[in-house]
Tab-separated table of C-alpha atoms in Angstrom:
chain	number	residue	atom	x	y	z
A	6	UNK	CA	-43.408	21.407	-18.666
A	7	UNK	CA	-46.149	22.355	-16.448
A	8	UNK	CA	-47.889	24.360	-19.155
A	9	UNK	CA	-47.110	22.470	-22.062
A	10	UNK	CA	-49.178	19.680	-20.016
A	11	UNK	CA	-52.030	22.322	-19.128
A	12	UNK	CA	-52.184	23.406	-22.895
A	13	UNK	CA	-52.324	19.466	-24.000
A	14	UNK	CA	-54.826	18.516	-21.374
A	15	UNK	CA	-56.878	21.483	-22.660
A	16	UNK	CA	-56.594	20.428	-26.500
A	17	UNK	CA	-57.096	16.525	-26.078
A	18	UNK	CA	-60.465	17.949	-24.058
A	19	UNK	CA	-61.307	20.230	-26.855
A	20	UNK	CA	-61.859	17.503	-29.033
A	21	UNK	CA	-64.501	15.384	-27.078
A	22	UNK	CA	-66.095	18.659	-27.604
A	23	UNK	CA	-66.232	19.122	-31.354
A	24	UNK	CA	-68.162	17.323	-34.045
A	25	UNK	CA	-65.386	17.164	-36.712
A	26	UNK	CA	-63.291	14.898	-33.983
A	27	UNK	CA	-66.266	12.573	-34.131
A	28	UNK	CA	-66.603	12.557	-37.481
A	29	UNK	CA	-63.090	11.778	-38.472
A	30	UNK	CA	-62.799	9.133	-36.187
A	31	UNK	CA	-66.452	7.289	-37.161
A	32	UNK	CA	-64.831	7.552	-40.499
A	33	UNK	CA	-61.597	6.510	-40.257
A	34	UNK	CA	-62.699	3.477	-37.646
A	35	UNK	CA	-65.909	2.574	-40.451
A	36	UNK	CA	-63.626	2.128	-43.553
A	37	UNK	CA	-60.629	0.632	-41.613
A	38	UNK	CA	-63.299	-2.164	-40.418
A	39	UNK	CA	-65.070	-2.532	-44.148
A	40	UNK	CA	-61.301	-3.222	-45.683
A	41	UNK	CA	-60.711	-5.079	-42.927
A	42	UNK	CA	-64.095	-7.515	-43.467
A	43	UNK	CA	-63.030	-7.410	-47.264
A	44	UNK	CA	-59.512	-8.356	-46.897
A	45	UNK	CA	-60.612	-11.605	-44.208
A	46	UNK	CA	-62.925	-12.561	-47.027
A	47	UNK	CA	-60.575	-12.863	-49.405
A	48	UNK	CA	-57.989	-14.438	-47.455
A	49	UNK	CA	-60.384	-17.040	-46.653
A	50	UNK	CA	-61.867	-17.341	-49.854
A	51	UNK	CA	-58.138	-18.390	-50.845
A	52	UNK	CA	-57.621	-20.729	-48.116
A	53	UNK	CA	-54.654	-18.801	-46.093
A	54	UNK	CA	-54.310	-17.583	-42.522
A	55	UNK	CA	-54.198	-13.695	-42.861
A	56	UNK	CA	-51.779	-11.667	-41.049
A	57	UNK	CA	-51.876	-8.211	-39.219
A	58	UNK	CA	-50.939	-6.724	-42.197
A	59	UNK	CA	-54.281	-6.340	-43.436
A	60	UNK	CA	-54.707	-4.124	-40.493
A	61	UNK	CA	-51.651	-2.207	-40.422
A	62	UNK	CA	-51.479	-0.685	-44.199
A	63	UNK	CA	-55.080	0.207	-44.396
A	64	UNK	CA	-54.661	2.080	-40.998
A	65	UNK	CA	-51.694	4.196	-42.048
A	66	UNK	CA	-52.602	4.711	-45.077
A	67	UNK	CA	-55.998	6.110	-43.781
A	68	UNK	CA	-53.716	8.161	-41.092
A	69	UNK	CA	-52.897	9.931	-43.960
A	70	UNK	CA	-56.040	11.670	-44.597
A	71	UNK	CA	-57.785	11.481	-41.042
A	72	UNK	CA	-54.267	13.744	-39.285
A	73	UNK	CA	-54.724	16.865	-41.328
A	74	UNK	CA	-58.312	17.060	-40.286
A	75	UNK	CA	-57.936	16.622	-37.019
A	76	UNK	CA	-54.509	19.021	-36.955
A	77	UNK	CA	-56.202	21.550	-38.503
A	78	UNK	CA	-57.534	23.665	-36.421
A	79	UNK	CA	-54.847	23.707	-33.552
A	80	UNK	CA	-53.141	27.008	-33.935
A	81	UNK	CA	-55.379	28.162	-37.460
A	82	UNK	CA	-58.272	28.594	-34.785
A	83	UNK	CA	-56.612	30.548	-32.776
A	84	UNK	CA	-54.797	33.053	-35.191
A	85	UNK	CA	-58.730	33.035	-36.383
A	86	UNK	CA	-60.391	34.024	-33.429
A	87	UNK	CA	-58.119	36.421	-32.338
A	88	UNK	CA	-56.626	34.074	-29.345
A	89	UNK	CA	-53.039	33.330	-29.867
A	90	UNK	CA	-52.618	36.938	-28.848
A	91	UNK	CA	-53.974	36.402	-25.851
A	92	UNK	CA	-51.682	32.925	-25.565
A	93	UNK	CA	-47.843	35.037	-26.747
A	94	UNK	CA	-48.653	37.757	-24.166
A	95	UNK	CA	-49.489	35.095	-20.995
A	96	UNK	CA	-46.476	33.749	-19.385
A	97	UNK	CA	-46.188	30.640	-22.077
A	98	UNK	CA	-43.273	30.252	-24.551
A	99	UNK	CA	-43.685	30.036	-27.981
A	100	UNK	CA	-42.290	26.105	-28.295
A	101	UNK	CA	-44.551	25.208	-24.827
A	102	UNK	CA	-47.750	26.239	-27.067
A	103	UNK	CA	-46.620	24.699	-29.972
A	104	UNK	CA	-45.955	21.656	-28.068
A	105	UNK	CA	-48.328	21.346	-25.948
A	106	UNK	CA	-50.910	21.735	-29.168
A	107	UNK	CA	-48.896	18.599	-30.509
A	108	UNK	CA	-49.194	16.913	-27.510
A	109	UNK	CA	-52.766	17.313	-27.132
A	110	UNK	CA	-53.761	16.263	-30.579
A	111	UNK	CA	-51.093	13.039	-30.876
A	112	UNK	CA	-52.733	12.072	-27.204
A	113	UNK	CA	-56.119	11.903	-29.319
A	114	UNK	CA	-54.582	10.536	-32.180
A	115	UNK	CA	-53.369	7.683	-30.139
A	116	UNK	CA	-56.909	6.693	-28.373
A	117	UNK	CA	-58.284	6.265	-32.206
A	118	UNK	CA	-55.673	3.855	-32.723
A	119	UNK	CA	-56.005	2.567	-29.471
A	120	UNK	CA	-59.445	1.919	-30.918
A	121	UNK	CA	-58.685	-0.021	-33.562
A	122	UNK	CA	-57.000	-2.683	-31.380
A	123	UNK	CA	-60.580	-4.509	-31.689
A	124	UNK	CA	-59.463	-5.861	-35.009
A	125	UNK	CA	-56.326	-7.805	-34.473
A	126	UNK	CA	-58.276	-9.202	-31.531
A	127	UNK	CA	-61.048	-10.409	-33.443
A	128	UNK	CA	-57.981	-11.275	-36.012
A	129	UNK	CA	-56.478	-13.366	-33.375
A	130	UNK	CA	-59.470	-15.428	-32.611
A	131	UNK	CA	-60.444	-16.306	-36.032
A	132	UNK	CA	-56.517	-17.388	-36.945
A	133	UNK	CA	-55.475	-20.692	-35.559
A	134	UNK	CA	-52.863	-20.906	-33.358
A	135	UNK	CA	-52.966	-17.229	-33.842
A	136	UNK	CA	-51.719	-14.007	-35.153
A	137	UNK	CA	-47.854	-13.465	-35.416
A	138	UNK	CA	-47.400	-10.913	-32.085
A	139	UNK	CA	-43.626	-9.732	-33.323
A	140	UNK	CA	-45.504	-7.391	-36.668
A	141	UNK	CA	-48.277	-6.572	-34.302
A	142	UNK	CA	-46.049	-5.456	-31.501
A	143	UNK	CA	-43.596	-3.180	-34.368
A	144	UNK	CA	-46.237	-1.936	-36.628
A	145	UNK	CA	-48.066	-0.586	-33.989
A	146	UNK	CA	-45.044	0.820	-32.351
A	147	UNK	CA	-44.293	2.094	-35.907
A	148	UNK	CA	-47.859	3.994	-36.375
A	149	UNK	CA	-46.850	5.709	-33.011
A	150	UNK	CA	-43.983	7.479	-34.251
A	151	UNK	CA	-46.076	7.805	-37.518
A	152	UNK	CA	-48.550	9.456	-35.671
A	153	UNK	CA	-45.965	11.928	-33.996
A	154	UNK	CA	-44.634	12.981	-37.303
A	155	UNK	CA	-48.173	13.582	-38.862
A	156	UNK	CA	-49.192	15.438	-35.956
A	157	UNK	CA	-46.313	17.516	-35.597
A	158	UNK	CA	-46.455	18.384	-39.590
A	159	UNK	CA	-50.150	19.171	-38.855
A	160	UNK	CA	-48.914	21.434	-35.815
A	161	UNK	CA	-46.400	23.249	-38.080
A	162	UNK	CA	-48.842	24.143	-41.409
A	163	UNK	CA	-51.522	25.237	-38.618
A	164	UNK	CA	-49.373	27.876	-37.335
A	165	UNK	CA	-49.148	29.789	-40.829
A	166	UNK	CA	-52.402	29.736	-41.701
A	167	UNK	CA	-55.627	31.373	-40.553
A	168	UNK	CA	-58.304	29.533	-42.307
A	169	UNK	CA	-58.562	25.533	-40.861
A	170	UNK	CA	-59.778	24.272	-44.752
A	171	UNK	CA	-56.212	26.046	-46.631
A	172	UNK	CA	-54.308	23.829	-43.728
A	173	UNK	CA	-56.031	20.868	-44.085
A	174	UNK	CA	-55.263	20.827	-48.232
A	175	UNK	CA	-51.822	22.446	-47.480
A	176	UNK	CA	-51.051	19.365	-44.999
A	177	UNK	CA	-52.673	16.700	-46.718
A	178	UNK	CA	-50.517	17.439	-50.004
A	179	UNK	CA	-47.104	17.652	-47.993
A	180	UNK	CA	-47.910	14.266	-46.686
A	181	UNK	CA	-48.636	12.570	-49.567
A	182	UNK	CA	-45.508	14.329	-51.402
A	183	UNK	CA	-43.606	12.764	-48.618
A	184	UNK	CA	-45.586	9.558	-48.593
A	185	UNK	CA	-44.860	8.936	-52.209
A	186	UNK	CA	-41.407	10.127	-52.687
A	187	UNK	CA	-38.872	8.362	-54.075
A	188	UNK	CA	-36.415	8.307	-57.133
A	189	UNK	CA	-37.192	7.610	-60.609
A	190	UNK	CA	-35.737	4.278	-61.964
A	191	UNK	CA	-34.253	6.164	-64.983
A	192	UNK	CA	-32.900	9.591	-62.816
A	193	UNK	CA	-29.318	9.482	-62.399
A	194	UNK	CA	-27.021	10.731	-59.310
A	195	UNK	CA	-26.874	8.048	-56.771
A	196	UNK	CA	-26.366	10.694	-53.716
A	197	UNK	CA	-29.507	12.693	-54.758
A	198	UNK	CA	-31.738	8.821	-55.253
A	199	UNK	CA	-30.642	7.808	-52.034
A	200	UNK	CA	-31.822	10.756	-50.278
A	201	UNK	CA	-34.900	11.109	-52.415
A	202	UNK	CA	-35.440	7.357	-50.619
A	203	UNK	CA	-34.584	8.425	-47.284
A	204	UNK	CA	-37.040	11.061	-47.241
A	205	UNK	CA	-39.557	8.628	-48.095
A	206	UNK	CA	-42.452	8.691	-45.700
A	207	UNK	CA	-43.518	5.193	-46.453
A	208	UNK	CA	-39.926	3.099	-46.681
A	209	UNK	CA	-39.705	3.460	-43.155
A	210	UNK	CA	-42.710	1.824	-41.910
A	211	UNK	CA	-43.445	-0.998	-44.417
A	212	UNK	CA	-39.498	-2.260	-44.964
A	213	UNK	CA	-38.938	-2.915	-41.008
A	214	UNK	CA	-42.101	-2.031	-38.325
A	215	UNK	CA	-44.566	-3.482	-41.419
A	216	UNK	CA	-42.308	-6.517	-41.517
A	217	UNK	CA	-41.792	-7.118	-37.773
A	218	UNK	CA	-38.397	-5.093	-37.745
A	219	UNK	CA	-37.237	-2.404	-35.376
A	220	UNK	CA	-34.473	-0.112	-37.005
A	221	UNK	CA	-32.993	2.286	-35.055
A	222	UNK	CA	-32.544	4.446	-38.751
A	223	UNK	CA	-36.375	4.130	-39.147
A	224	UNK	CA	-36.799	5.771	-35.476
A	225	UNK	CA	-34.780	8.585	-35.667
A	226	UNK	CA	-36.635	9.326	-39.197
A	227	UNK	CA	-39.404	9.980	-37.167
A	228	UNK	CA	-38.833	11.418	-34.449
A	229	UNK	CA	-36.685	13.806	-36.356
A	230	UNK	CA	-39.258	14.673	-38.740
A	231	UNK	CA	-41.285	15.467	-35.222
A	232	UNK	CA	-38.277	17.580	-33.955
A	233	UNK	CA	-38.064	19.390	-36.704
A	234	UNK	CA	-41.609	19.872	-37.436
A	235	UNK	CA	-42.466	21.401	-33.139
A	236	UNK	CA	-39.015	23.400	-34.167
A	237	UNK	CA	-40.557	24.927	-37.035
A	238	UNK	CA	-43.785	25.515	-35.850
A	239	UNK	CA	-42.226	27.329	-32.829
A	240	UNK	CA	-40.569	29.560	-35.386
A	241	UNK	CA	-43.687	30.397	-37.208
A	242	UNK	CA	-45.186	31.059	-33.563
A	243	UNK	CA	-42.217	33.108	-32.515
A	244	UNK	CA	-42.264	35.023	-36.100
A	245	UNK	CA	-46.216	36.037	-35.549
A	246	UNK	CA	-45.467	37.367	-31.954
A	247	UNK	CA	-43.134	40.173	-33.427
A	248	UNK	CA	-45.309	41.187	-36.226
Protein backbone atom coordinates (compact mmCIF):
# COMPACT_ATOMS: atom_id res chain seq x y z
CA UNK A 1 0.00 0.00 0.00
CA UNK A 2 2.92 2.11 0.58
CA UNK A 3 3.38 2.80 -3.12
CA UNK A 4 0.02 2.85 -4.27
CA UNK A 5 -0.13 5.94 -1.68
CA UNK A 6 3.29 7.42 -3.10
CA UNK A 7 1.92 7.04 -6.75
CA UNK A 8 -1.59 8.82 -5.60
CA UNK A 9 0.10 11.53 -3.63
CA UNK A 10 2.21 12.11 -6.77
CA UNK A 11 -0.92 12.25 -9.24
CA UNK A 12 -3.37 14.36 -6.97
CA UNK A 13 -0.01 16.84 -6.96
CA UNK A 14 0.30 16.59 -10.65
CA UNK A 15 -2.80 18.22 -11.11
CA UNK A 16 -2.32 21.54 -9.10
CA UNK A 17 0.31 21.58 -11.67
CA UNK A 18 -1.51 21.46 -14.98
CA UNK A 19 -3.78 23.93 -16.70
CA UNK A 20 -6.39 21.45 -18.05
CA UNK A 21 -7.15 20.55 -14.11
CA UNK A 22 -7.96 24.22 -13.77
CA UNK A 23 -9.83 24.49 -16.56
CA UNK A 24 -12.16 21.62 -16.03
CA UNK A 25 -12.86 22.51 -12.71
CA UNK A 26 -13.56 26.59 -13.47
CA UNK A 27 -15.88 24.96 -15.89
CA UNK A 28 -17.59 22.48 -14.30
CA UNK A 29 -17.91 24.80 -10.87
CA UNK A 30 -19.15 28.05 -13.50
CA UNK A 31 -22.07 26.12 -15.18
CA UNK A 32 -23.03 24.07 -12.04
CA UNK A 33 -23.49 27.69 -10.29
CA UNK A 34 -25.37 29.40 -13.57
CA UNK A 35 -28.04 26.25 -13.46
CA UNK A 36 -27.98 26.54 -10.10
CA UNK A 37 -28.96 30.63 -10.13
CA UNK A 38 -31.47 29.57 -12.98
CA UNK A 39 -33.13 26.79 -11.27
CA UNK A 40 -33.57 29.20 -7.66
CA UNK A 41 -35.16 31.66 -10.04
CA UNK A 42 -37.57 29.62 -11.19
CA UNK A 43 -38.44 27.98 -8.11
CA UNK A 44 -39.08 31.26 -6.71
CA UNK A 45 -40.69 32.69 -9.52
CA UNK A 46 -43.30 29.74 -8.80
CA UNK A 47 -43.58 30.30 -5.22
CA UNK A 48 -41.97 26.82 -3.83
CA UNK A 49 -39.08 26.05 -1.50
CA UNK A 50 -36.46 24.29 -3.80
CA UNK A 51 -34.71 21.27 -2.78
CA UNK A 52 -31.06 19.92 -3.15
CA UNK A 53 -32.03 18.40 -6.10
CA UNK A 54 -31.36 21.25 -8.18
CA UNK A 55 -27.85 20.74 -7.08
CA UNK A 56 -27.42 17.16 -7.24
CA UNK A 57 -28.59 16.30 -11.05
CA UNK A 58 -26.84 19.18 -12.62
CA UNK A 59 -23.60 18.06 -10.76
CA UNK A 60 -23.66 14.46 -11.95
CA UNK A 61 -24.76 15.02 -14.91
CA UNK A 62 -21.83 17.52 -15.48
CA UNK A 63 -19.50 14.63 -13.80
CA UNK A 64 -20.16 13.09 -16.84
CA UNK A 65 -18.21 15.19 -19.09
CA UNK A 66 -15.67 16.91 -16.57
CA UNK A 67 -14.14 12.79 -15.43
CA UNK A 68 -12.90 11.85 -18.85
CA UNK A 69 -10.94 15.03 -19.05
CA UNK A 70 -9.47 14.92 -16.08
CA UNK A 71 -8.81 10.80 -16.40
CA UNK A 72 -7.29 11.24 -19.43
CA UNK A 73 -4.07 11.58 -19.21
CA UNK A 74 -3.25 9.17 -16.22
CA UNK A 75 -1.61 6.22 -17.83
CA UNK A 76 -2.09 7.71 -21.87
CA UNK A 77 0.77 10.19 -20.69
CA UNK A 78 2.84 7.89 -19.67
CA UNK A 79 2.65 5.15 -22.47
CA UNK A 80 3.25 8.70 -24.45
CA UNK A 81 6.27 9.83 -23.01
CA UNK A 82 7.92 6.77 -22.81
CA UNK A 83 7.45 6.45 -18.76
CA UNK A 84 5.40 3.51 -17.86
CA UNK A 85 8.51 1.62 -18.83
CA UNK A 86 10.34 3.12 -16.48
CA UNK A 87 7.18 2.52 -13.81
CA UNK A 88 6.75 -1.87 -14.89
CA UNK A 89 10.54 -2.25 -14.45
CA UNK A 90 10.73 -0.32 -10.70
CA UNK A 91 9.68 -2.46 -7.90
CA UNK A 92 5.71 -1.44 -8.36
CA UNK A 93 3.00 -3.95 -9.40
CA UNK A 94 0.96 -3.54 -12.16
CA UNK A 95 -2.59 -3.14 -9.97
CA UNK A 96 -0.45 -0.66 -7.29
CA UNK A 97 0.06 1.77 -10.47
CA UNK A 98 -3.16 1.35 -11.71
CA UNK A 99 -4.50 2.07 -8.39
CA UNK A 100 -2.69 4.38 -7.13
CA UNK A 101 -3.43 6.51 -10.61
CA UNK A 102 -7.20 5.99 -9.51
CA UNK A 103 -6.58 7.02 -6.28
CA UNK A 104 -4.86 10.09 -7.11
CA UNK A 105 -7.33 11.39 -9.60
CA UNK A 106 -10.77 10.33 -7.44
CA UNK A 107 -8.77 12.28 -4.39
CA UNK A 108 -9.01 15.39 -6.89
CA UNK A 109 -12.22 14.53 -8.08
CA UNK A 110 -13.52 14.67 -4.61
CA UNK A 111 -12.02 18.32 -3.58
CA UNK A 112 -14.13 19.69 -6.80
CA UNK A 113 -17.09 18.34 -5.27
CA UNK A 114 -16.01 19.23 -2.05
CA UNK A 115 -16.18 22.60 -3.77
CA UNK A 116 -19.42 22.70 -4.68
CA UNK A 117 -20.66 22.33 -1.07
CA UNK A 118 -20.99 26.34 -1.29
CA UNK A 119 -24.31 25.86 -2.97
CA UNK A 120 -26.47 23.85 -0.69
CA UNK A 121 -25.12 26.25 1.92
CA UNK A 122 -26.20 29.24 0.29
CA UNK A 123 -29.38 26.79 -0.53
CA UNK A 124 -29.87 26.36 3.10
CA UNK A 125 -29.93 29.95 4.03
CA UNK A 126 -32.27 31.16 1.47
CA UNK A 127 -34.92 28.04 2.33
CA UNK A 128 -36.88 28.52 5.47
CA UNK A 129 -36.62 26.28 8.04
CA UNK A 130 -34.16 24.80 5.67
CA UNK A 131 -32.98 22.29 3.24
CA UNK A 132 -34.03 18.56 3.74
CA UNK A 133 -30.34 17.11 5.20
CA UNK A 134 -31.47 13.18 4.56
CA UNK A 135 -31.08 13.84 0.13
CA UNK A 136 -28.16 16.04 0.89
CA UNK A 137 -26.44 13.59 3.14
CA UNK A 138 -27.27 10.36 0.26
CA UNK A 139 -26.80 12.19 -2.91
CA UNK A 140 -23.64 13.31 -1.97
CA UNK A 141 -22.66 10.01 -0.60
CA UNK A 142 -24.06 8.74 -3.95
CA UNK A 143 -21.75 11.15 -6.26
CA UNK A 144 -18.84 9.56 -4.19
CA UNK A 145 -19.23 6.20 -5.38
CA UNK A 146 -20.22 7.91 -8.74
CA UNK A 147 -17.08 9.48 -8.76
CA UNK A 148 -15.14 6.11 -8.04
CA UNK A 149 -16.76 4.41 -10.93
CA UNK A 150 -16.05 7.34 -13.42
CA UNK A 151 -12.64 7.52 -12.32
CA UNK A 152 -11.86 4.04 -12.38
CA UNK A 153 -13.53 3.74 -16.10
CA UNK A 154 -11.28 6.76 -16.89
CA UNK A 155 -8.24 4.73 -15.30
CA UNK A 156 -9.08 1.65 -17.44
CA UNK A 157 -9.56 3.44 -21.24
CA UNK A 158 -6.22 5.44 -20.26
CA UNK A 159 -4.24 2.40 -20.06
CA UNK A 160 -4.96 1.33 -23.83
CA UNK A 161 -4.43 4.29 -25.35
CA UNK A 162 -1.47 6.53 -26.13
CA UNK A 163 -2.96 9.71 -27.27
CA UNK A 164 -4.96 11.66 -24.06
CA UNK A 165 -7.77 13.24 -26.85
CA UNK A 166 -8.77 9.23 -28.38
CA UNK A 167 -9.33 8.49 -24.37
CA UNK A 168 -11.14 11.30 -23.54
CA UNK A 169 -13.87 10.56 -26.67
CA UNK A 170 -13.39 6.77 -26.02
CA UNK A 171 -14.45 7.41 -22.19
CA UNK A 172 -16.88 9.98 -22.59
CA UNK A 173 -18.99 7.67 -25.07
CA UNK A 174 -18.80 4.52 -22.67
CA UNK A 175 -20.25 6.70 -20.04
CA UNK A 176 -22.95 8.04 -21.66
CA UNK A 177 -23.78 4.43 -23.26
CA UNK A 178 -23.93 3.41 -19.69
CA UNK A 179 -25.61 6.56 -18.49
CA UNK A 180 -28.44 6.12 -20.89
CA UNK A 181 -29.00 2.48 -21.01
CA UNK A 182 -31.97 0.91 -20.54
CA UNK A 183 -34.63 -1.34 -22.34
CA UNK A 184 -36.93 -0.39 -24.98
CA UNK A 185 -40.67 -0.31 -23.94
CA UNK A 186 -41.55 -2.50 -26.99
CA UNK A 187 -38.21 -5.14 -26.70
CA UNK A 188 -39.24 -8.34 -25.37
CA UNK A 189 -37.27 -10.90 -22.94
CA UNK A 190 -37.80 -9.86 -19.43
CA UNK A 191 -34.23 -11.40 -18.23
CA UNK A 192 -32.32 -9.42 -20.95
CA UNK A 193 -34.71 -5.76 -19.88
CA UNK A 194 -33.93 -6.28 -16.46
CA UNK A 195 -30.33 -6.43 -16.90
CA UNK A 196 -30.30 -3.83 -19.62
CA UNK A 197 -31.82 -1.72 -16.32
CA UNK A 198 -29.36 -2.90 -13.97
CA UNK A 199 -26.57 -1.79 -15.97
CA UNK A 200 -28.02 1.50 -16.03
CA UNK A 201 -25.59 4.13 -14.88
CA UNK A 202 -28.25 6.57 -13.91
CA UNK A 203 -31.13 4.20 -12.06
CA UNK A 204 -28.86 3.90 -9.34
CA UNK A 205 -28.33 7.33 -8.25
CA UNK A 206 -31.63 9.15 -8.98
CA UNK A 207 -34.21 6.11 -7.72
CA UNK A 208 -32.55 5.93 -4.04
CA UNK A 209 -29.26 8.46 -3.16
CA UNK A 210 -31.32 11.27 -5.53
CA UNK A 211 -34.37 10.50 -3.42
CA UNK A 212 -32.78 10.35 0.06
CA UNK A 213 -32.41 6.41 -0.11
CA UNK A 214 -29.42 4.26 0.69
CA UNK A 215 -29.62 0.76 -1.12
CA UNK A 216 -27.20 -1.57 -0.43
CA UNK A 217 -27.94 -2.94 -4.44
CA UNK A 218 -27.12 0.65 -5.59
CA UNK A 219 -23.61 0.40 -3.60
CA UNK A 220 -22.33 -2.63 -4.72
CA UNK A 221 -23.25 -1.31 -8.44
CA UNK A 222 -20.64 0.95 -7.87
CA UNK A 223 -18.17 -0.14 -6.28
CA UNK A 224 -18.26 -3.12 -8.53
CA UNK A 225 -18.16 -1.19 -11.58
CA UNK A 226 -14.83 0.36 -9.69
CA UNK A 227 -13.54 -3.25 -9.00
CA UNK A 228 -13.89 -4.24 -12.12
CA UNK A 229 -12.79 -1.25 -13.89
CA UNK A 230 -8.84 -1.06 -11.45
CA UNK A 231 -9.13 -5.05 -12.44
CA UNK A 232 -9.18 -4.34 -15.96
CA UNK A 233 -6.97 -1.64 -16.16
CA UNK A 234 -4.38 -3.78 -14.27
CA UNK A 235 -4.80 -6.26 -17.08
CA UNK A 236 -4.21 -3.82 -19.81
CA UNK A 237 -1.08 -2.69 -17.60
CA UNK A 238 0.05 -6.23 -17.07
CA UNK A 239 -0.63 -7.05 -20.99
CA UNK A 240 1.76 -3.89 -22.11
CA UNK A 241 4.60 -5.08 -19.71
CA UNK A 242 5.02 -8.41 -21.78
CA UNK A 243 4.85 -6.91 -25.14
Amino acid sequence: MRNVWTIARREYNLYFMTPIAYAVSFMLLLILGVLFYLNLQYAMSQLYAPGIQIVLGPLVFLLLFATPAITMRLLADEHRMGTIELLLTSPVRDWELVVGKWLGGWLFLLTIVAITWIYPLILNQLVDPGIDQGPLITGYLGIVLISAALVAIGVAVSSLFNNQIAVYFVNLGLLLVLWMLMASPQSVGGGSNELLNYLNFRNHFYDTFYAGIIDVQDVVYYLSITALSLFLGSVSVETRRWR
